[in-house]
Amino acid sequence: MDLQAMPKVKILIIRFSSIGDIVLTTPVIRCLKKQIPHAEIHYCTKAQYKSIFEENPYIDQMHYLTEDLGSLIRSLKKENFSCVIDLHKNLRTLMIKTRLGVQSHSFNKLNWEKWLLVNLKVNRMPNVHIVDRYMETVKPLGVTNDNKGLDYFIPEKDVVEKEWLPATHHNGYMAFAIGGQHTTKKLPFEKIIELCDRIARPIILLGGKEDQEMGQKVEEFFQKREHNLPFEEGLKQLGKKTIIFDGCGKFSLNQSASIVRDAQAVFTHDTGLMHIAAAFNKKIFSIWGNTTPLFGMYPYTQNFVIFENAKLSCRPCSKIGYDKCPKGHFKCMNELQFDFYLPED
């Protein structure tokens, strides 16, 4: 079926989760909309991620996965899609494609190659970013990568005004996304302190409600050091400019994106805000624990630095992450070395 020649085309894109993976699909959305005449683009994801697409001009209609997959499928069948682009590829998307019974193209997840890298430390992963692998899915439709990067559109109501932030951060700040889906993808407290000390500028910590305890602990550490140190110790800290504002759990996803967009640079674990930062072409310092950039999910931009402990024989120990280090030593984070330079403004 030549979709390019059809007078009306209705395309369904499926990616259920999570934040970063969804943001990484945005070039597919844009290129389909702009390169196929008269294309009507529908996107299916979980309802918890709807804010990501609130202002996306390339999507005509959203559909949301709930616990009732049958109801979703019945709703999708009424749309009479011309084609399905499956960027998730699991049992549920297989059921959707089978029931819709139309032309479909599916993303190659490279599960075997990932298994080899995790379990045998044999690297058969292609040196290709996951965005370019997503784009391979729509190549049969005559759609190519326009190389304009990722998209993220912030609704005007979610733009964080400078006045909402502490006065200490009005003249510029660094954003530090301290969250992560799994513990083994996140720096421990002592390493966060070390990194913030090296940044030595006003910093906004970003994360979800699950990161509030850590954010508060970091903020209190620097407040205590600034105000409660003995005189001799206080003298040693003169010249330090690390001023922490804990924003964990205080901002919505779109508000956090606004803070990232306006930051001078972004320090981040392997998490969704890393990819949002890439959408704004920010300078990114990307921190990796038990996972690896070799999986192809490093920042989709030229403007980034990778921090990883690449000498460990036990890494990567998972393609996703764990609640604790399987070996018990957590050397991938505990022994991570920070070597970077921040030019003066």
mmCIF file of C-alpha atoms in Angstrom:
data_model
loop_
_atom_site.group_PDB
_atom_site.id
_atom_site.type_symbol
_atom_site.label_atom_id
_atom_site.label_comp_id
_atom_site.label_asym_id
_atom_site.label_seq_id
_atom_site.Cartn_x
_atom_site.Cartn_y
_atom_site.Cartn_z
ATOM 1 C CA MET A 1 0.000 0.000 0.000
ATOM 2 C CA ASP A 2 1.507 3.318 -1.122
ATOM 3 C CA LEU A 3 0.453 5.761 1.598
ATOM 4 C CA GLN A 4 2.191 8.619 -0.176
ATOM 5 C CA ALA A 5 -0.265 8.347 -3.087
ATOM 6 C CA MET A 6 -3.421 8.061 -0.998
ATOM 7 C CA PRO A 7 -5.665 11.158 -0.722
ATOM 8 C CA LYS A 8 -6.329 10.454 2.961
ATOM 9 C CA VAL A 9 -4.074 8.573 5.370
ATOM 10 C CA LYS A 10 -4.714 7.762 9.022
ATOM 11 C CA ILE A 11 -1.682 6.473 10.937
ATOM 12 C CA LEU A 12 -1.580 5.096 14.491
ATOM 13 C CA ILE A 13 1.712 5.289 16.434
ATOM 14 C CA ILE A 14 2.002 3.182 19.594
ATOM 15 C CA ARG A 15 4.426 3.752 22.460
ATOM 16 C CA PHE A 16 3.007 3.071 25.915
ATOM 17 C CA SER A 17 5.899 4.196 28.131
ATOM 18 C CA SER A 18 7.978 5.744 29.569
ATOM 19 C CA ILE A 19 8.795 9.476 29.507
ATOM 20 C CA GLY A 20 12.194 9.227 27.831
ATOM 21 C CA ASP A 21 11.167 6.518 25.369
ATOM 22 C CA ILE A 22 8.118 8.548 24.372
ATOM 23 C CA VAL A 23 10.097 11.768 23.845
ATOM 24 C CA LEU A 24 12.492 9.774 21.664
ATOM 25 C CA THR A 25 9.601 8.930 19.305
ATOM 26 C CA THR A 26 8.867 12.582 18.491
ATOM 27 C CA PRO A 27 10.975 12.702 15.289
ATOM 28 C CA VAL A 28 8.840 9.837 13.930
ATOM 29 C CA ILE A 29 5.672 11.795 14.678
ATOM 30 C CA ARG A 30 6.954 14.979 13.037
ATOM 31 C CA CYS A 31 8.400 13.300 9.955
ATOM 32 C CA LEU A 32 5.256 11.263 9.295
ATOM 33 C CA LYS A 33 3.070 14.353 9.579
ATOM 34 C CA LYS A 34 5.255 16.531 7.376
ATOM 35 C CA GLN A 35 6.305 13.987 4.749
ATOM 36 C CA ILE A 36 3.063 12.108 4.014
ATOM 37 C CA PRO A 37 0.466 14.312 2.322
ATOM 38 C CA HIS A 38 -2.875 14.506 4.117
ATOM 39 C CA ALA A 39 -1.636 12.286 6.974
ATOM 40 C CA GLU A 40 -3.770 12.211 10.098
ATOM 41 C CA ILE A 41 -1.548 11.177 13.005
ATOM 42 C CA HIS A 42 -2.940 9.349 16.038
ATOM 43 C CA TYR A 43 -0.826 8.349 19.049
ATOM 44 C CA CYS A 44 -1.550 5.717 21.687
ATOM 45 C CA THR A 45 0.117 5.765 25.110
ATOM 46 C CA LYS A 46 -0.739 5.473 28.804
ATOM 47 C CA ALA A 47 -2.924 8.244 30.221
ATOM 48 C CA GLN A 48 -0.236 9.228 32.741
ATOM 49 C CA TYR A 49 1.901 10.537 29.881
ATOM 50 C CA LYS A 50 -0.740 12.690 28.168
ATOM 51 C CA SER A 51 0.927 15.967 29.233
ATOM 52 C CA ILE A 52 3.904 15.185 26.976
ATOM 53 C CA PHE A 53 1.664 15.664 23.945
ATOM 54 C CA GLU A 54 -0.510 18.487 25.226
ATOM 55 C CA GLU A 55 0.893 21.021 22.743
ATOM 56 C CA ASN A 56 2.383 18.778 20.050
ATOM 57 C CA PRO A 57 1.177 20.264 16.726
ATOM 58 C CA TYR A 58 1.934 17.100 14.755
ATOM 59 C CA ILE A 59 -0.629 14.886 16.534
ATOM 60 C CA ASP A 60 -4.274 14.993 15.486
ATOM 61 C CA GLN A 61 -5.743 12.669 18.109
ATOM 62 C CA MET A 62 -4.630 10.809 21.242
ATOM 63 C CA HIS A 63 -5.724 7.390 22.501
ATOM 64 C CA TYR A 64 -4.955 6.050 25.984
ATOM 65 C CA LEU A 65 -4.267 2.580 27.281
ATOM 66 C CA THR A 66 -6.151 1.627 30.422
ATOM 67 C CA GLU A 67 -6.572 -1.692 32.231
ATOM 68 C CA ASP A 68 -9.266 -2.556 29.676
ATOM 69 C CA LEU A 69 -7.282 -3.394 26.540
ATOM 70 C CA GLY A 70 -10.395 -4.734 24.824
ATOM 71 C CA SER A 71 -12.142 -1.386 25.128
ATOM 72 C CA LEU A 72 -9.125 0.392 23.629
ATOM 73 C CA ILE A 73 -9.009 -2.031 20.700
ATOM 74 C CA ARG A 74 -12.719 -1.573 19.994
ATOM 75 C CA SER A 75 -12.231 2.192 20.024
ATOM 76 C CA LEU A 76 -9.235 1.976 17.689
ATOM 77 C CA LYS A 77 -11.068 -0.277 15.214
ATOM 78 C CA LYS A 78 -13.647 2.468 14.678
ATOM 79 C CA GLU A 79 -10.914 4.769 13.342
ATOM 80 C CA ASN A 80 -10.186 2.630 10.241
ATOM 81 C CA PHE A 81 -6.450 3.238 10.295
ATOM 82 C CA SER A 82 -4.395 2.924 7.136
ATOM 83 C CA CYS A 83 -1.292 1.843 9.017
ATOM 84 C CA VAL A 84 0.096 1.109 12.497
ATOM 85 C CA ILE A 85 3.605 2.097 13.596
ATOM 86 C CA ASP A 86 4.486 -0.034 16.614
ATOM 87 C CA LEU A 87 7.349 1.562 18.563
ATOM 88 C CA HIS A 88 6.784 -0.544 21.692
ATOM 89 C CA LYS A 89 6.457 -4.106 20.370
ATOM 90 C CA ASN A 90 5.100 -6.245 23.170
ATOM 91 C CA LEU A 91 2.198 -8.658 23.608
ATOM 92 C CA ARG A 92 -0.375 -5.884 23.940
ATOM 93 C CA THR A 93 0.735 -4.115 20.764
ATOM 94 C CA LEU A 94 0.701 -7.476 18.953
ATOM 95 C CA MET A 95 -2.920 -7.951 20.027
ATOM 96 C CA ILE A 96 -3.794 -4.446 18.819
ATOM 97 C CA LYS A 97 -2.151 -4.958 15.432
ATOM 98 C CA THR A 98 -3.775 -8.366 14.985
ATOM 99 C CA ARG A 99 -7.240 -7.048 15.787
ATOM 100 C CA LEU A 100 -6.901 -3.959 13.592
ATOM 101 C CA GLY A 101 -5.734 -6.104 10.679
ATOM 102 C CA VAL A 102 -4.036 -3.330 8.709
ATOM 103 C CA GLN A 103 -0.532 -2.719 7.425
ATOM 104 C CA SER A 104 1.919 -2.384 10.316
ATOM 105 C CA HIS A 105 5.617 -1.772 10.890
ATOM 106 C CA SER A 106 7.319 -2.656 14.162
ATOM 107 C CA PHE A 107 10.412 -1.429 15.983
ATOM 108 C CA ASN A 108 13.285 -3.903 16.388
ATOM 109 C CA LYS A 109 14.011 -3.952 20.132
ATOM 110 C CA LEU A 110 17.269 -5.934 19.683
ATOM 111 C CA ASN A 111 16.472 -8.048 22.745
ATOM 112 C CA TRP A 112 18.974 -10.755 21.788
ATOM 113 C CA GLU A 113 21.791 -8.234 21.375
ATOM 114 C CA LYS A 114 20.918 -6.657 24.727
ATOM 115 C CA TRP A 115 20.903 -10.087 26.381
ATOM 116 C CA LEU A 116 24.385 -10.805 25.034
ATOM 117 C CA LEU A 117 25.727 -7.504 26.345
ATOM 118 C CA VAL A 118 24.154 -7.856 29.796
ATOM 119 C CA ASN A 119 24.813 -11.544 30.391
ATOM 120 C CA LEU A 120 27.952 -12.360 28.404
ATOM 121 C CA LYS A 121 29.405 -8.847 27.987
ATOM 122 C CA VAL A 122 29.515 -9.461 24.236
ATOM 123 C CA ASN A 123 28.688 -6.281 22.340
ATOM 124 C CA ARG A 124 26.639 -6.932 19.209
ATOM 125 C CA MET A 125 24.656 -3.706 19.547
ATOM 126 C CA PRO A 126 24.736 -1.549 16.399
ATOM 127 C CA ASN A 127 26.355 1.846 16.804
ATOM 128 C CA VAL A 128 23.006 3.484 16.054
ATOM 129 C CA HIS A 129 20.936 5.733 18.283
ATOM 130 C CA ILE A 130 17.484 4.421 19.182
ATOM 131 C CA VAL A 131 15.888 7.425 17.400
ATOM 132 C CA ASP A 132 17.439 6.278 14.131
ATOM 133 C CA ARG A 133 16.206 2.750 14.843
ATOM 134 C CA TYR A 134 12.714 4.185 15.400
ATOM 135 C CA MET A 135 13.031 5.985 12.062
ATOM 136 C CA GLU A 136 13.858 2.690 10.313
ATOM 137 C CA THR A 137 10.315 1.624 11.177
ATOM 138 C CA VAL A 138 8.798 4.261 8.871
ATOM 139 C CA LYS A 139 11.360 3.930 6.084
ATOM 140 C CA PRO A 140 9.063 1.577 4.100
ATOM 141 C CA LEU A 141 6.550 4.443 3.988
ATOM 142 C CA GLY A 142 9.067 6.673 2.204
ATOM 143 C CA VAL A 143 9.686 8.734 5.359
ATOM 144 C CA THR A 144 13.224 9.772 6.277
ATOM 145 C CA ASN A 145 14.836 11.497 9.238
ATOM 146 C CA ASP A 146 14.803 15.278 8.804
ATOM 147 C CA ASN A 147 17.613 15.501 11.384
ATOM 148 C CA LYS A 148 15.832 18.246 13.316
ATOM 149 C CA GLY A 149 16.155 16.414 16.617
ATOM 150 C CA LEU A 150 13.599 15.778 19.338
ATOM 151 C CA ASP A 151 10.471 17.811 20.032
ATOM 152 C CA TYR A 152 9.067 18.979 23.340
ATOM 153 C CA PHE A 153 6.350 21.616 23.477
ATOM 154 C CA ILE A 154 5.611 23.313 26.809
ATOM 155 C CA PRO A 155 2.095 24.705 27.328
ATOM 156 C CA GLU A 156 2.136 28.385 28.226
ATOM 157 C CA LYS A 157 0.412 27.642 31.545
ATOM 158 C CA ASP A 158 3.369 25.468 32.587
ATOM 159 C CA VAL A 159 6.169 27.923 31.843
ATOM 160 C CA VAL A 160 8.046 28.579 35.092
ATOM 161 C CA GLU A 161 8.634 32.285 35.555
ATOM 162 C CA LYS A 162 11.928 33.496 36.985
ATOM 163 C CA GLU A 163 10.068 35.106 39.887
ATOM 164 C CA TRP A 164 8.858 31.693 41.035
ATOM 165 C CA LEU A 165 12.436 30.701 41.828
ATOM 166 C CA PRO A 166 14.637 31.899 44.719
ATOM 167 C CA ALA A 167 16.423 35.204 44.107
ATOM 168 C CA THR A 168 19.719 33.305 44.236
ATOM 169 C CA HIS A 169 18.753 31.598 40.964
ATOM 170 C CA HIS A 170 17.443 34.602 39.009
ATOM 171 C CA ASN A 171 20.728 35.228 37.204
ATOM 172 C CA GLY A 172 21.146 31.671 36.000
ATOM 173 C CA TYR A 173 21.286 28.152 37.346
ATOM 174 C CA MET A 174 22.172 24.537 36.598
ATOM 175 C CA ALA A 175 19.478 21.871 36.566
ATOM 176 C CA PHE A 176 20.265 18.513 38.172
ATOM 177 C CA ALA A 177 17.736 15.726 37.507
ATOM 178 C CA ILE A 178 18.461 13.445 40.468
ATOM 179 C CA GLY A 179 15.611 11.011 39.762
ATOM 180 C CA GLY A 180 15.661 7.701 37.963
ATOM 181 C CA GLN A 181 13.377 4.719 37.536
ATOM 182 C CA HIS A 182 15.714 2.399 39.453
ATOM 183 C CA THR A 183 18.141 2.903 42.350
ATOM 184 C CA THR A 184 21.103 1.528 40.384
ATOM 185 C CA LYS A 185 20.667 4.340 37.834
ATOM 186 C CA LYS A 186 20.981 7.042 40.522
ATOM 187 C CA LEU A 187 23.959 8.501 42.355
ATOM 188 C CA PRO A 188 24.035 7.883 46.106
ATOM 189 C CA PHE A 189 23.841 10.873 48.452
ATOM 190 C CA GLU A 190 27.606 11.289 48.922
ATOM 191 C CA LYS A 191 28.264 11.373 45.178
ATOM 192 C CA ILE A 192 25.444 13.875 44.612
ATOM 193 C CA ILE A 193 27.097 16.128 47.201
ATOM 194 C CA GLU A 194 30.467 15.716 45.495
ATOM 195 C CA LEU A 195 29.033 16.586 42.094
ATOM 196 C CA CYS A 196 27.110 19.622 43.379
ATOM 197 C CA ASP A 197 30.307 20.805 45.049
ATOM 198 C CA ARG A 198 32.112 20.603 41.718
ATOM 199 C CA ILE A 199 29.369 22.497 39.894
ATOM 200 C CA ALA A 200 29.683 25.330 42.437
ATOM 201 C CA ARG A 201 26.819 27.386 41.006
ATOM 202 C CA PRO A 202 23.128 27.820 41.848
ATOM 203 C CA ILE A 203 21.477 24.446 41.226
ATOM 204 C CA ILE A 204 17.842 23.358 40.933
ATOM 205 C CA LEU A 205 17.261 19.720 41.839
ATOM 206 C CA LEU A 206 14.529 18.055 39.797
ATOM 207 C CA GLY A 207 12.694 14.798 40.376
ATOM 208 C CA GLY A 208 9.369 13.303 41.328
ATOM 209 C CA LYS A 209 7.710 12.871 44.688
ATOM 210 C CA GLU A 210 9.773 9.719 45.175
ATOM 211 C CA ASP A 211 12.916 11.916 45.094
ATOM 212 C CA GLN A 212 11.728 14.433 47.694
ATOM 213 C CA GLU A 213 13.573 12.832 50.593
ATOM 214 C CA MET A 214 16.886 12.874 48.724
ATOM 215 C CA GLY A 215 16.353 16.406 47.401
ATOM 216 C CA GLN A 216 15.583 17.746 50.855
ATOM 217 C CA LYS A 217 18.619 15.970 52.303
ATOM 218 C CA VAL A 218 20.929 17.533 49.708
ATOM 219 C CA GLU A 219 19.443 21.011 50.157
ATOM 220 C CA GLU A 220 19.751 20.771 53.948
ATOM 221 C CA PHE A 221 23.381 19.633 53.673
ATOM 222 C CA PHE A 222 24.439 22.772 51.828
ATOM 223 C CA GLN A 223 22.313 25.033 54.005
ATOM 224 C CA LYS A 224 23.901 23.590 57.118
ATOM 225 C CA ARG A 225 27.394 23.929 55.704
ATOM 226 C CA GLU A 226 26.770 27.551 54.793
ATOM 227 C CA HIS A 227 25.178 28.656 58.062
ATOM 228 C CA ASN A 228 26.303 26.328 60.840
ATOM 229 C CA LEU A 229 29.976 25.650 60.247
ATOM 230 C CA PRO A 230 32.634 26.680 62.758
ATOM 231 C CA PHE A 231 34.485 29.831 61.704
ATOM 232 C CA GLU A 232 37.599 27.996 60.485
ATOM 233 C CA GLU A 233 35.520 25.620 58.385
ATOM 234 C CA GLY A 234 33.465 28.499 57.079
ATOM 235 C CA LEU A 235 36.601 30.202 55.826
ATOM 236 C CA LYS A 236 37.475 27.102 53.828
ATOM 237 C CA GLN A 237 34.126 27.331 52.053
ATOM 238 C CA LEU A 238 34.548 30.938 50.931
ATOM 239 C CA GLY A 239 34.300 31.115 47.176
ATOM 240 C CA LYS A 240 31.961 28.158 47.029
ATOM 241 C CA LYS A 241 28.845 29.121 45.041
ATOM 242 C CA THR A 242 26.829 25.930 45.354
ATOM 243 C CA ILE A 243 23.321 27.080 46.297
ATOM 244 C CA ILE A 244 20.701 24.348 46.195
ATOM 245 C CA PHE A 245 17.000 24.783 45.526
ATOM 246 C CA ASP A 246 15.171 21.495 45.928
ATOM 247 C CA GLY A 247 12.432 21.283 43.298
ATOM 248 C CA CYS A 248 11.764 17.543 43.633
ATOM 249 C CA GLY A 249 8.045 16.873 43.712
ATOM 250 C CA LYS A 250 7.239 20.582 43.465
ATOM 251 C CA PHE A 251 6.868 20.842 39.695
ATOM 252 C CA SER A 252 4.854 18.992 37.076
ATOM 253 C CA LEU A 253 6.639 17.289 34.190
ATOM 254 C CA ASN A 254 6.018 20.249 31.877
ATOM 255 C CA GLN A 255 7.157 22.714 34.542
ATOM 256 C CA SER A 256 10.311 20.656 35.046
ATOM 257 C CA ALA A 257 10.821 20.784 31.280
ATOM 258 C CA SER A 258 10.521 24.572 31.462
ATOM 259 C CA ILE A 259 13.225 24.703 34.145
ATOM 260 C CA VAL A 260 15.451 22.440 32.057
ATOM 261 C CA ARG A 261 14.905 24.600 28.960
ATOM 262 C CA ASP A 262 16.060 27.736 30.795
ATOM 263 C CA ALA A 263 19.030 26.132 32.579
ATOM 264 C CA GLN A 264 22.608 26.983 31.678
ATOM 265 C CA ALA A 265 23.388 23.253 31.595
ATOM 266 C CA VAL A 266 21.754 20.025 32.742
ATOM 267 C CA PHE A 267 23.221 17.256 34.874
ATOM 268 C CA THR A 268 21.093 14.146 34.723
ATOM 269 C CA HIS A 269 20.893 10.430 35.289
ATOM 270 C CA ASP A 270 19.669 8.162 32.494
ATOM 271 C CA THR A 271 16.098 9.404 32.785
ATOM 272 C CA GLY A 272 13.308 11.191 30.929
ATOM 273 C CA LEU A 273 14.538 14.709 31.688
ATOM 274 C CA MET A 274 17.813 13.844 29.947
ATOM 275 C CA HIS A 275 15.916 13.385 26.691
ATOM 276 C CA ILE A 276 13.806 16.477 27.310
ATOM 277 C CA ALA A 277 17.052 18.420 27.771
ATOM 278 C CA ALA A 278 18.247 17.032 24.429
ATOM 279 C CA ALA A 279 15.037 18.303 22.804
ATOM 280 C CA PHE A 280 16.122 21.819 23.860
ATOM 281 C CA ASN A 281 19.718 21.185 22.762
ATOM 282 C CA LYS A 282 21.065 21.939 26.225
ATOM 283 C CA LYS A 283 24.583 21.165 27.338
ATOM 284 C CA ILE A 284 24.063 17.783 29.021
ATOM 285 C CA PHE A 285 26.236 15.974 31.552
ATOM 286 C CA SER A 286 24.829 12.444 31.428
ATOM 287 C CA ILE A 287 25.459 10.107 34.378
ATOM 288 C CA TRP A 288 25.312 6.320 33.913
ATOM 289 C CA GLY A 289 25.290 3.591 36.560
ATOM 290 C CA ASN A 290 24.483 -0.057 35.908
ATOM 291 C CA THR A 291 23.166 0.567 32.378
ATOM 292 C CA THR A 292 25.185 1.772 29.409
ATOM 293 C CA PRO A 293 24.973 4.252 26.511
ATOM 294 C CA LEU A 294 25.791 1.274 24.259
ATOM 295 C CA PHE A 295 22.077 0.454 24.326
ATOM 296 C CA GLY A 296 21.649 3.530 22.093
ATOM 297 C CA MET A 297 19.719 5.803 24.458
ATOM 298 C CA TYR A 298 22.338 8.459 25.119
ATOM 299 C CA PRO A 299 21.300 12.125 24.548
ATOM 300 C CA TYR A 300 20.135 12.690 20.967
ATOM 301 C CA THR A 301 22.240 15.791 20.477
ATOM 302 C CA GLN A 302 25.865 16.677 19.846
ATOM 303 C CA ASN A 303 26.150 18.711 23.025
ATOM 304 C CA PHE A 304 26.752 16.165 25.788
ATOM 305 C CA VAL A 305 29.329 14.584 28.090
ATOM 306 C CA ILE A 306 29.074 11.015 29.407
ATOM 307 C CA PHE A 307 30.063 10.061 32.971
ATOM 308 C CA GLU A 308 30.398 6.290 33.373
ATOM 309 C CA ASN A 309 32.638 3.761 35.100
ATOM 310 C CA ALA A 310 33.529 1.876 31.935
ATOM 311 C CA LYS A 311 36.252 -0.321 33.473
ATOM 312 C CA LEU A 312 33.959 -2.622 35.460
ATOM 313 C CA SER A 313 33.595 -6.203 34.247
ATOM 314 C CA CYS A 314 30.139 -6.485 35.861
ATOM 315 C CA ARG A 315 28.628 -3.608 33.904
ATOM 316 C CA PRO A 316 26.040 -3.481 32.399
ATOM 317 C CA CYS A 317 24.255 -5.809 34.808
ATOM 318 C CA SER A 318 20.798 -4.994 33.431
ATOM 319 C CA LYS A 319 19.180 -3.295 30.456
ATOM 320 C CA ILE A 320 16.902 -1.417 32.866
ATOM 321 C CA GLY A 321 18.062 -1.387 36.496
ATOM 322 C CA TYR A 322 17.645 -2.794 40.001
ATOM 323 C CA ASP A 323 16.590 -1.634 43.438
ATOM 324 C CA LYS A 324 20.113 -2.419 44.668
ATOM 325 C CA CYS A 325 23.458 -3.509 43.253
ATOM 326 C CA PRO A 326 23.452 -7.295 42.607
ATOM 327 C CA LYS A 327 27.125 -7.440 43.664
ATOM 328 C CA GLY A 328 26.623 -5.320 46.759
ATOM 329 C CA HIS A 329 29.426 -2.840 46.018
ATOM 330 C CA PHE A 330 27.703 -0.419 43.586
ATOM 331 C CA LYS A 331 31.088 0.540 42.132
ATOM 332 C CA CYS A 332 29.501 1.840 38.926
ATOM 333 C CA MET A 333 28.320 4.855 40.939
ATOM 334 C CA ASN A 334 30.421 4.816 44.116
ATOM 335 C CA GLU A 335 33.687 4.918 42.154
ATOM 336 C CA LEU A 336 32.480 7.233 39.391
ATOM 337 C CA GLN A 337 34.926 10.036 38.597
ATOM 338 C CA PHE A 338 33.748 13.518 37.621
ATOM 339 C CA ASP A 339 35.963 15.414 35.221
ATOM 340 C CA PHE A 340 34.372 18.430 33.596
ATOM 341 C CA TYR A 341 34.828 22.128 33.003
ATOM 342 C CA LEU A 342 32.126 24.781 33.237
ATOM 343 C CA PRO A 343 33.100 27.969 31.394
ATOM 344 C CA GLU A 344 32.255 31.275 33.013
ATOM 345 C CA ASP A 345 29.007 32.906 31.863
#
